[in-house]
Amino acid sequence: MELRTAHVTRYIMPLREGGSLPALAEADDGFKYVVKFRGAGHGTKALIAELVGGEIARALGLHVPELVFLHLDEAFGRTEGDEEIQDLLQGSRGLNLGLHFLSGALTFDPVVTTVDPELASQVVWLDALLTNIDRTVRNTNMLSWHKELWLIDHGASLYFHYAWVTRKKHVLSPFVQVKDHVLLPQAACLEKVDTEFRTILTPTKIEQIVDLIPDDWLYWEGISETPSELKTIYTQFLIERVTHSEIFVKEAQHARKLLI
């Protein structure tokens, strides 16, 4: 598995609805991307979550915009008038992450659009696996594009890596935050999806996805592990969660019963 790499050539505009100031930009391949910057508040950990979450979703057959590594040259952004944006760009030199811009896509509205039970269950299962706390009614992080549901913004996933010392307790977490998932009321096929997704998401597939993480994103202050050791920890975390998926599936089923 590999991701394409392109160079950012034009900063178009900030997307200020995101707390980390993502932006719309154009690259030297002629396409536009929503760029997630390594210099933003949560640094490369948010990019890792975006990359791993997005590629797991893709492996499971869900719609996710193409992810691309985007390189920012040292001189990029020096002429930007907004000091906050200039600082962000200067702090993001090197490899960043871009999501292919879905022109004309609409923000998913759960009041207007009904998602069928199987697809809803697939998204809920994915987010429970990833411990993604950011797919709520307030912020769905989904788009409607060409009459299909597309998943975006997995940067709030894998939050165990913000509490590295206590990470082991998160491995078997039931993920109680699933009660706030925007698609939980429709997720009536969780057991069926669990059986199917456990077959697809093999240890080999997980290892291949984690191996996409650039070593450059894995040098963290206060952490003694090497990039290779950190990739092993991510891989083992995800394998364990898939192996014991009945824990978060039961939690989701219980939370759903309280809603309907």
PDB file of C-alpha atoms in Angstrom:
ATOM      1  CA  MET A   1       0.000   0.000   0.000  1.00  0.00           C
ATOM      2  CA  GLU A   2       1.168   3.524  -0.678  1.00  0.00           C
ATOM      3  CA  LEU A   3      -0.150   7.068  -0.938  1.00  0.00           C
ATOM      4  CA  ARG A   4       0.681   9.555  -3.653  1.00  0.00           C
ATOM      5  CA  THR A   5       2.800  12.580  -2.790  1.00  0.00           C
ATOM      6  CA  ALA A   6       2.197  16.027  -4.279  1.00  0.00           C
ATOM      7  CA  HIS A   7       3.532  19.529  -3.597  1.00  0.00           C
ATOM      8  CA  VAL A   8       1.257  22.367  -2.510  1.00  0.00           C
ATOM      9  CA  THR A   9       1.464  25.201  -5.031  1.00  0.00           C
ATOM     10  CA  ARG A  10      -1.342  27.539  -3.966  1.00  0.00           C
ATOM     11  CA  TYR A  11      -3.028  28.280  -0.644  1.00  0.00           C
ATOM     12  CA  ILE A  12      -6.628  29.122  -1.533  1.00  0.00           C
ATOM     13  CA  MET A  13      -8.414  29.785   1.738  1.00  0.00           C
ATOM     14  CA  PRO A  14      -8.687  28.631   5.357  1.00  0.00           C
ATOM     15  CA  LEU A  15     -11.588  26.427   6.363  1.00  0.00           C
ATOM     16  CA  ARG A  16     -12.249  28.051   9.696  1.00  0.00           C
ATOM     17  CA  GLU A  17     -14.976  25.669  10.755  1.00  0.00           C
ATOM     18  CA  GLY A  18     -12.158  23.306  11.731  1.00  0.00           C
ATOM     19  CA  GLY A  19     -10.471  23.986  15.049  1.00  0.00           C
ATOM     20  CA  SER A  20      -7.054  23.150  13.599  1.00  0.00           C
ATOM     21  CA  LEU A  21      -7.388  25.583  10.665  1.00  0.00           C
ATOM     22  CA  PRO A  22      -7.384  23.165   7.760  1.00  0.00           C
ATOM     23  CA  ALA A  23      -7.300  24.835   4.368  1.00  0.00           C
ATOM     24  CA  LEU A  24      -8.297  24.438   0.766  1.00  0.00           C
ATOM     25  CA  ALA A  25      -5.182  24.344  -1.402  1.00  0.00           C
ATOM     26  CA  GLU A  26      -4.059  23.371  -4.883  1.00  0.00           C
ATOM     27  CA  ALA A  27      -1.188  20.993  -5.608  1.00  0.00           C
ATOM     28  CA  ASP A  28       1.140  20.430  -8.539  1.00  0.00           C
ATOM     29  CA  ASP A  29      -0.981  17.502  -9.748  1.00  0.00           C
ATOM     30  CA  GLY A  30      -3.759  19.974 -10.668  1.00  0.00           C
ATOM     31  CA  PHE A  31      -6.180  18.864  -7.947  1.00  0.00           C
ATOM     32  CA  LYS A  32      -7.555  20.720  -4.941  1.00  0.00           C
ATOM     33  CA  TYR A  33      -7.230  19.288  -1.448  1.00  0.00           C
ATOM     34  CA  VAL A  34      -8.415  19.942   2.061  1.00  0.00           C
ATOM     35  CA  VAL A  35      -5.070  20.132   3.845  1.00  0.00           C
ATOM     36  CA  LYS A  36      -4.524  19.001   7.425  1.00  0.00           C
ATOM     37  CA  PHE A  37      -1.356  20.653   8.752  1.00  0.00           C
ATOM     38  CA  ARG A  38       1.289  19.110  10.955  1.00  0.00           C
ATOM     39  CA  GLY A  39       1.823  22.516  12.572  1.00  0.00           C
ATOM     40  CA  ALA A  40      -1.733  22.662  13.945  1.00  0.00           C
ATOM     41  CA  GLY A  41      -2.625  22.201  17.601  1.00  0.00           C
ATOM     42  CA  HIS A  42      -2.496  18.393  17.848  1.00  0.00           C
ATOM     43  CA  GLY A  43       0.508  18.066  15.551  1.00  0.00           C
ATOM     44  CA  THR A  44       1.266  14.875  13.679  1.00  0.00           C
ATOM     45  CA  LYS A  45      -0.893  12.719  15.972  1.00  0.00           C
ATOM     46  CA  ALA A  46      -4.009  14.194  14.354  1.00  0.00           C
ATOM     47  CA  LEU A  47      -2.536  13.415  10.924  1.00  0.00           C
ATOM     48  CA  ILE A  48      -1.823   9.847  11.992  1.00  0.00           C
ATOM     49  CA  ALA A  49      -5.419   9.429  13.171  1.00  0.00           C
ATOM     50  CA  GLU A  50      -6.676  10.914   9.899  1.00  0.00           C
ATOM     51  CA  LEU A  51      -4.496   8.624   7.823  1.00  0.00           C
ATOM     52  CA  VAL A  52      -5.107   5.394   9.734  1.00  0.00           C
ATOM     53  CA  GLY A  53      -8.835   6.056  10.222  1.00  0.00           C
ATOM     54  CA  GLY A  54      -9.392   7.005   6.607  1.00  0.00           C
ATOM     55  CA  GLU A  55      -7.523   4.046   5.166  1.00  0.00           C
ATOM     56  CA  ILE A  56      -9.234   1.562   7.495  1.00  0.00           C
ATOM     57  CA  ALA A  57     -12.586   2.982   6.370  1.00  0.00           C
ATOM     58  CA  ARG A  58     -11.513   2.564   2.743  1.00  0.00           C
ATOM     59  CA  ALA A  59     -10.368  -1.016   3.353  1.00  0.00           C
ATOM     60  CA  LEU A  60     -13.819  -1.767   4.788  1.00  0.00           C
ATOM     61  CA  GLY A  61     -15.491  -0.491   1.610  1.00  0.00           C
ATOM     62  CA  LEU A  62     -16.697   2.872   2.899  1.00  0.00           C
ATOM     63  CA  HIS A  63     -16.401   6.043   0.816  1.00  0.00           C
ATOM     64  CA  VAL A  64     -13.482   8.263   1.834  1.00  0.00           C
ATOM     65  CA  PRO A  65     -11.840  10.989  -0.293  1.00  0.00           C
ATOM     66  CA  GLU A  66      -8.409  10.015  -1.591  1.00  0.00           C
ATOM     67  CA  LEU A  67      -5.695  10.756   0.959  1.00  0.00           C
ATOM     68  CA  VAL A  68      -2.451  12.232  -0.339  1.00  0.00           C
ATOM     69  CA  PHE A  69       0.788  13.292   1.297  1.00  0.00           C
ATOM     70  CA  LEU A  70       1.249  17.000   0.607  1.00  0.00           C
ATOM     71  CA  HIS A  71       4.668  18.587   0.829  1.00  0.00           C
ATOM     72  CA  LEU A  72       5.070  22.224   1.889  1.00  0.00           C
ATOM     73  CA  ASP A  73       8.333  23.816   0.812  1.00  0.00           C
ATOM     74  CA  GLU A  74      10.283  25.979   3.248  1.00  0.00           C
ATOM     75  CA  ALA A  75       9.387  29.226   1.481  1.00  0.00           C
ATOM     76  CA  PHE A  76       5.678  28.479   1.247  1.00  0.00           C
ATOM     77  CA  GLY A  77       3.431  30.941   3.076  1.00  0.00           C
ATOM     78  CA  ARG A  78       5.924  33.736   3.646  1.00  0.00           C
ATOM     79  CA  THR A  79       3.719  36.180   1.755  1.00  0.00           C
ATOM     80  CA  GLU A  80       0.531  35.226   3.630  1.00  0.00           C
ATOM     81  CA  GLY A  81      -0.940  38.346   5.241  1.00  0.00           C
ATOM     82  CA  ASP A  82      -2.680  36.633   8.157  1.00  0.00           C
ATOM     83  CA  GLU A  83      -0.050  36.110  10.870  1.00  0.00           C
ATOM     84  CA  GLU A  84      -1.864  33.107  12.382  1.00  0.00           C
ATOM     85  CA  ILE A  85      -1.999  31.351   9.023  1.00  0.00           C
ATOM     86  CA  GLN A  86       1.606  32.319   8.214  1.00  0.00           C
ATOM     87  CA  ASP A  87       2.776  30.768  11.502  1.00  0.00           C
ATOM     88  CA  LEU A  88       0.755  27.639  10.769  1.00  0.00           C
ATOM     89  CA  LEU A  89       2.267  27.272   7.296  1.00  0.00           C
ATOM     90  CA  GLN A  90       5.794  27.924   8.505  1.00  0.00           C
ATOM     91  CA  GLY A  91       5.329  25.315  11.223  1.00  0.00           C
ATOM     92  CA  SER A  92       4.051  22.775   8.703  1.00  0.00           C
ATOM     93  CA  ARG A  93       7.034  22.529   6.396  1.00  0.00           C
ATOM     94  CA  GLY A  94       7.531  18.987   5.147  1.00  0.00           C
ATOM     95  CA  LEU A  95       4.885  16.271   4.796  1.00  0.00           C
ATOM     96  CA  ASN A  96       1.260  17.104   5.586  1.00  0.00           C
ATOM     97  CA  LEU A  97      -1.947  15.266   4.691  1.00  0.00           C
ATOM     98  CA  GLY A  98      -4.542  16.180   2.094  1.00  0.00           C
ATOM     99  CA  LEU A  99      -8.045  14.903   1.375  1.00  0.00           C
ATOM    100  CA  HIS A 100      -9.203  15.191  -2.220  1.00  0.00           C
ATOM    101  CA  PHE A 101     -11.685  18.068  -2.374  1.00  0.00           C
ATOM    102  CA  LEU A 102     -15.181  16.839  -3.274  1.00  0.00           C
ATOM    103  CA  SER A 103     -16.483  19.784  -5.258  1.00  0.00           C
ATOM    104  CA  GLY A 104     -20.215  20.318  -4.788  1.00  0.00           C
ATOM    105  CA  ALA A 105     -20.511  17.966  -1.812  1.00  0.00           C
ATOM    106  CA  LEU A 106     -23.068  18.848   0.858  1.00  0.00           C
ATOM    107  CA  THR A 107     -22.740  18.411   4.593  1.00  0.00           C
ATOM    108  CA  PHE A 108     -24.696  15.350   5.673  1.00  0.00           C
ATOM    109  CA  ASP A 109     -27.927  16.331   7.410  1.00  0.00           C
ATOM    110  CA  PRO A 110     -29.505  13.493   9.445  1.00  0.00           C
ATOM    111  CA  VAL A 111     -32.858  15.271   9.382  1.00  0.00           C
ATOM    112  CA  VAL A 112     -32.956  15.332   5.575  1.00  0.00           C
ATOM    113  CA  THR A 113     -31.157  12.092   4.702  1.00  0.00           C
ATOM    114  CA  THR A 114     -31.912   8.633   6.052  1.00  0.00           C
ATOM    115  CA  VAL A 115     -29.068   6.105   6.049  1.00  0.00           C
ATOM    116  CA  ASP A 116     -29.943   2.439   5.633  1.00  0.00           C
ATOM    117  CA  PRO A 117     -29.343   0.197   8.696  1.00  0.00           C
ATOM    118  CA  GLU A 118     -26.383  -1.713   7.264  1.00  0.00           C
ATOM    119  CA  LEU A 119     -24.427   1.386   6.231  1.00  0.00           C
ATOM    120  CA  ALA A 120     -25.237   3.078   9.537  1.00  0.00           C
ATOM    121  CA  SER A 121     -23.976  -0.001  11.380  1.00  0.00           C
ATOM    122  CA  GLN A 122     -20.778  -0.008   9.328  1.00  0.00           C
ATOM    123  CA  VAL A 123     -19.992   3.600  10.221  1.00  0.00           C
ATOM    124  CA  VAL A 124     -20.821   3.081  13.905  1.00  0.00           C
ATOM    125  CA  TRP A 125     -18.618  -0.046  14.023  1.00  0.00           C
ATOM    126  CA  LEU A 126     -15.736   1.826  12.375  1.00  0.00           C
ATOM    127  CA  ASP A 127     -15.938   4.752  14.798  1.00  0.00           C
ATOM    128  CA  ALA A 128     -16.224   2.486  17.834  1.00  0.00           C
ATOM    129  CA  LEU A 129     -13.126   0.624  16.694  1.00  0.00           C
ATOM    130  CA  LEU A 130     -11.212   3.867  16.187  1.00  0.00           C
ATOM    131  CA  THR A 131     -12.658   5.506  19.315  1.00  0.00           C
ATOM    132  CA  ASN A 132     -13.726   8.403  17.104  1.00  0.00           C
ATOM    133  CA  ILE A 133     -15.567  10.894  19.287  1.00  0.00           C
ATOM    134  CA  ASP A 134     -16.378  13.286  16.462  1.00  0.00           C
ATOM    135  CA  ARG A 135     -19.349  11.952  14.470  1.00  0.00           C
ATOM    136  CA  THR A 136     -22.241  13.518  16.335  1.00  0.00           C
ATOM    137  CA  VAL A 137     -25.409  15.403  15.420  1.00  0.00           C
ATOM    138  CA  ARG A 138     -23.532  18.617  16.146  1.00  0.00           C
ATOM    139  CA  ASN A 139     -20.645  17.707  13.844  1.00  0.00           C
ATOM    140  CA  THR A 140     -21.381  14.741  11.564  1.00  0.00           C
ATOM    141  CA  ASN A 141     -18.105  14.796   9.603  1.00  0.00           C
ATOM    142  CA  MET A 142     -19.889  13.202   6.660  1.00  0.00           C
ATOM    143  CA  LEU A 143     -20.745  14.519   3.219  1.00  0.00           C
ATOM    144  CA  SER A 144     -23.381  13.712   0.617  1.00  0.00           C
ATOM    145  CA  TRP A 145     -21.725  13.559  -2.797  1.00  0.00           C
ATOM    146  CA  HIS A 146     -23.290  12.088  -5.945  1.00  0.00           C
ATOM    147  CA  LYS A 147     -26.061  10.646  -3.738  1.00  0.00           C
ATOM    148  CA  GLU A 148     -23.590   8.653  -1.650  1.00  0.00           C
ATOM    149  CA  LEU A 149     -22.322   9.028   1.900  1.00  0.00           C
ATOM    150  CA  TRP A 150     -18.658  10.037   2.275  1.00  0.00           C
ATOM    151  CA  LEU A 151     -16.687  10.003   5.524  1.00  0.00           C
ATOM    152  CA  ILE A 152     -14.261  12.817   6.345  1.00  0.00           C
ATOM    153  CA  ASP A 153     -12.168  14.040   9.261  1.00  0.00           C
ATOM    154  CA  HIS A 154     -10.941  11.141  11.404  1.00  0.00           C
ATOM    155  CA  GLY A 155      -8.447  13.350  13.230  1.00  0.00           C
ATOM    156  CA  ALA A 156     -10.203  12.893  16.587  1.00  0.00           C
ATOM    157  CA  SER A 157      -9.767   9.109  16.419  1.00  0.00           C
ATOM    158  CA  LEU A 158      -7.228   7.005  18.324  1.00  0.00           C
ATOM    159  CA  TYR A 159      -7.204   9.424  21.221  1.00  0.00           C
ATOM    160  CA  PHE A 160      -5.224   6.890  23.282  1.00  0.00           C
ATOM    161  CA  HIS A 161      -2.077   8.422  21.797  1.00  0.00           C
ATOM    162  CA  TYR A 162      -2.678  11.603  23.817  1.00  0.00           C
ATOM    163  CA  ALA A 163      -2.377   9.560  27.025  1.00  0.00           C
ATOM    164  CA  TRP A 164       0.538   7.383  26.020  1.00  0.00           C
ATOM    165  CA  VAL A 165       1.441   6.250  29.537  1.00  0.00           C
ATOM    166  CA  THR A 166      -2.062   4.832  30.163  1.00  0.00           C
ATOM    167  CA  ARG A 167      -2.648   3.611  26.618  1.00  0.00           C
ATOM    168  CA  LYS A 168      -3.187  -0.047  27.567  1.00  0.00           C
ATOM    169  CA  LYS A 169      -6.472   0.676  29.345  1.00  0.00           C
ATOM    170  CA  HIS A 170      -7.884   2.079  26.089  1.00  0.00           C
ATOM    171  CA  VAL A 171      -7.328  -1.137  24.140  1.00  0.00           C
ATOM    172  CA  LEU A 172     -10.410  -2.867  25.557  1.00  0.00           C
ATOM    173  CA  SER A 173     -12.458   0.284  26.021  1.00  0.00           C
ATOM    174  CA  PRO A 174     -16.189  -0.219  25.332  1.00  0.00           C
ATOM    175  CA  PHE A 175     -16.218   3.332  23.931  1.00  0.00           C
ATOM    176  CA  VAL A 176     -19.159   4.725  25.863  1.00  0.00           C
ATOM    177  CA  GLN A 177     -19.125   7.864  23.682  1.00  0.00           C
ATOM    178  CA  VAL A 178     -20.853   5.805  20.988  1.00  0.00           C
ATOM    179  CA  LYS A 179     -24.122   6.879  22.627  1.00  0.00           C
ATOM    180  CA  ASP A 180     -23.706  10.254  20.888  1.00  0.00           C
ATOM    181  CA  HIS A 181     -23.065   8.839  17.413  1.00  0.00           C
ATOM    182  CA  VAL A 182     -25.306  10.473  14.824  1.00  0.00           C
ATOM    183  CA  LEU A 183     -26.068   7.161  13.065  1.00  0.00           C
ATOM    184  CA  LEU A 184     -26.577   4.982  16.142  1.00  0.00           C
ATOM    185  CA  PRO A 185     -30.412   5.038  15.961  1.00  0.00           C
ATOM    186  CA  GLN A 186     -30.264   3.464  12.469  1.00  0.00           C
ATOM    187  CA  ALA A 187     -27.493   0.950  13.309  1.00  0.00           C
ATOM    188  CA  ALA A 188     -29.626  -2.188  13.500  1.00  0.00           C
ATOM    189  CA  CYS A 189     -27.119  -4.565  11.854  1.00  0.00           C
ATOM    190  CA  LEU A 190     -24.137  -4.364  14.175  1.00  0.00           C
ATOM    191  CA  GLU A 191     -23.714  -8.114  14.677  1.00  0.00           C
ATOM    192  CA  LYS A 192     -23.778  -8.800  10.926  1.00  0.00           C
ATOM    193  CA  VAL A 193     -21.317  -5.983  10.245  1.00  0.00           C
ATOM    194  CA  ASP A 194     -19.067  -7.164  13.080  1.00  0.00           C
ATOM    195  CA  THR A 195     -18.780 -10.609  11.511  1.00  0.00           C
ATOM    196  CA  GLU A 196     -18.009  -9.190   8.069  1.00  0.00           C
ATOM    197  CA  PHE A 197     -15.561  -6.511   9.162  1.00  0.00           C
ATOM    198  CA  ARG A 198     -13.555  -8.818  11.439  1.00  0.00           C
ATOM    199  CA  THR A 199     -12.921 -10.976   8.373  1.00  0.00           C
ATOM    200  CA  ILE A 200     -11.772  -8.037   6.240  1.00  0.00           C
ATOM    201  CA  LEU A 201      -9.639  -6.267   8.828  1.00  0.00           C
ATOM    202  CA  THR A 202      -6.942  -8.906   9.272  1.00  0.00           C
ATOM    203  CA  PRO A 203      -3.709  -8.320  11.210  1.00  0.00           C
ATOM    204  CA  THR A 204      -1.868  -8.150   7.892  1.00  0.00           C
ATOM    205  CA  LYS A 205      -4.219  -5.481   6.551  1.00  0.00           C
ATOM    206  CA  ILE A 206      -3.879  -3.435   9.749  1.00  0.00           C
ATOM    207  CA  GLU A 207      -0.091  -3.675   9.612  1.00  0.00           C
ATOM    208  CA  GLN A 208      -0.089  -2.505   5.987  1.00  0.00           C
ATOM    209  CA  ILE A 209      -2.197   0.533   6.848  1.00  0.00           C
ATOM    210  CA  VAL A 210      -0.145   1.506   9.904  1.00  0.00           C
ATOM    211  CA  ASP A 211       3.032   1.131   7.855  1.00  0.00           C
ATOM    212  CA  LEU A 212       1.820   4.053   5.710  1.00  0.00           C
ATOM    213  CA  ILE A 213       2.597   6.438   8.584  1.00  0.00           C
ATOM    214  CA  PRO A 214       5.730   8.423   7.677  1.00  0.00           C
ATOM    215  CA  ASP A 215       8.543   7.970  10.186  1.00  0.00           C
ATOM    216  CA  ASP A 216       8.828  11.761  10.166  1.00  0.00           C
ATOM    217  CA  TRP A 217       5.464  11.942  11.975  1.00  0.00           C
ATOM    218  CA  LEU A 218       6.635   9.668  14.793  1.00  0.00           C
ATOM    219  CA  TYR A 219       9.223  11.751  16.606  1.00  0.00           C
ATOM    220  CA  TRP A 220       7.399  13.055  19.657  1.00  0.00           C
ATOM    221  CA  GLU A 221       8.658  15.044  22.579  1.00  0.00           C
ATOM    222  CA  GLY A 222       8.867  12.993  25.756  1.00  0.00           C
ATOM    223  CA  ILE A 223       8.590   9.631  23.979  1.00  0.00           C
ATOM    224  CA  SER A 224      11.542   7.220  23.921  1.00  0.00           C
ATOM    225  CA  GLU A 225      10.147   4.714  21.399  1.00  0.00           C
ATOM    226  CA  THR A 226      11.473   4.657  17.851  1.00  0.00           C
ATOM    227  CA  PRO A 227       9.116   5.141  14.862  1.00  0.00           C
ATOM    228  CA  SER A 228       9.205   1.390  14.267  1.00  0.00           C
ATOM    229  CA  GLU A 229       8.251   0.677  17.879  1.00  0.00           C
ATOM    230  CA  LEU A 230       5.428   3.226  17.749  1.00  0.00           C
ATOM    231  CA  LYS A 231       4.039   1.618  14.582  1.00  0.00           C
ATOM    232  CA  THR A 232       4.065  -1.733  16.381  1.00  0.00           C
ATOM    233  CA  ILE A 233       2.071  -0.203  19.251  1.00  0.00           C
ATOM    234  CA  TYR A 234      -0.534   1.227  16.845  1.00  0.00           C
ATOM    235  CA  THR A 235      -0.768  -2.108  15.043  1.00  0.00           C
ATOM    236  CA  GLN A 236      -1.184  -4.105  18.245  1.00  0.00           C
ATOM    237  CA  PHE A 237      -3.770  -1.641  19.575  1.00  0.00           C
ATOM    238  CA  LEU A 238      -5.958  -2.035  16.490  1.00  0.00           C
ATOM    239  CA  ILE A 239      -5.516  -5.814  16.254  1.00  0.00           C
ATOM    240  CA  GLU A 240      -6.569  -6.179  19.886  1.00  0.00           C
ATOM    241  CA  ARG A 241      -9.630  -3.996  19.401  1.00  0.00           C
ATOM    242  CA  VAL A 242     -10.732  -6.029  16.371  1.00  0.00           C
ATOM    243  CA  THR A 243     -10.092  -9.293  18.227  1.00  0.00           C
ATOM    244  CA  HIS A 244     -12.297  -8.128  21.113  1.00  0.00           C
ATOM    245  CA  SER A 245     -14.806  -6.179  19.036  1.00  0.00           C
ATOM    246  CA  GLU A 246     -17.705  -7.750  20.931  1.00  0.00           C
ATOM    247  CA  ILE A 247     -16.909  -5.308  23.755  1.00  0.00           C
ATOM    248  CA  PHE A 248     -17.653  -2.176  21.762  1.00  0.00           C
ATOM    249  CA  VAL A 249     -20.412  -3.833  19.731  1.00  0.00           C
ATOM    250  CA  LYS A 250     -22.321  -4.719  22.921  1.00  0.00           C
ATOM    251  CA  GLU A 251     -21.827  -1.182  24.206  1.00  0.00           C
ATOM    252  CA  ALA A 252     -23.238   0.241  20.972  1.00  0.00           C
ATOM    253  CA  GLN A 253     -26.210  -2.138  21.061  1.00  0.00           C
ATOM    254  CA  HIS A 254     -26.939  -1.212  24.665  1.00  0.00           C
ATOM    255  CA  ALA A 255     -26.719   2.527  23.915  1.00  0.00           C
ATOM    256  CA  ARG A 256     -29.016   2.082  20.915  1.00  0.00           C
ATOM    257  CA  LYS A 257     -31.676   0.339  22.985  1.00  0.00           C
ATOM    258  CA  LEU A 258     -31.810   3.360  25.256  1.00  0.00           C
ATOM    259  CA  LEU A 259     -32.454   5.604  22.240  1.00  0.00           C
ATOM    260  CA  ILE A 260     -35.225   3.736  20.425  1.00  0.00           C
TER     261      ILE A 260
END
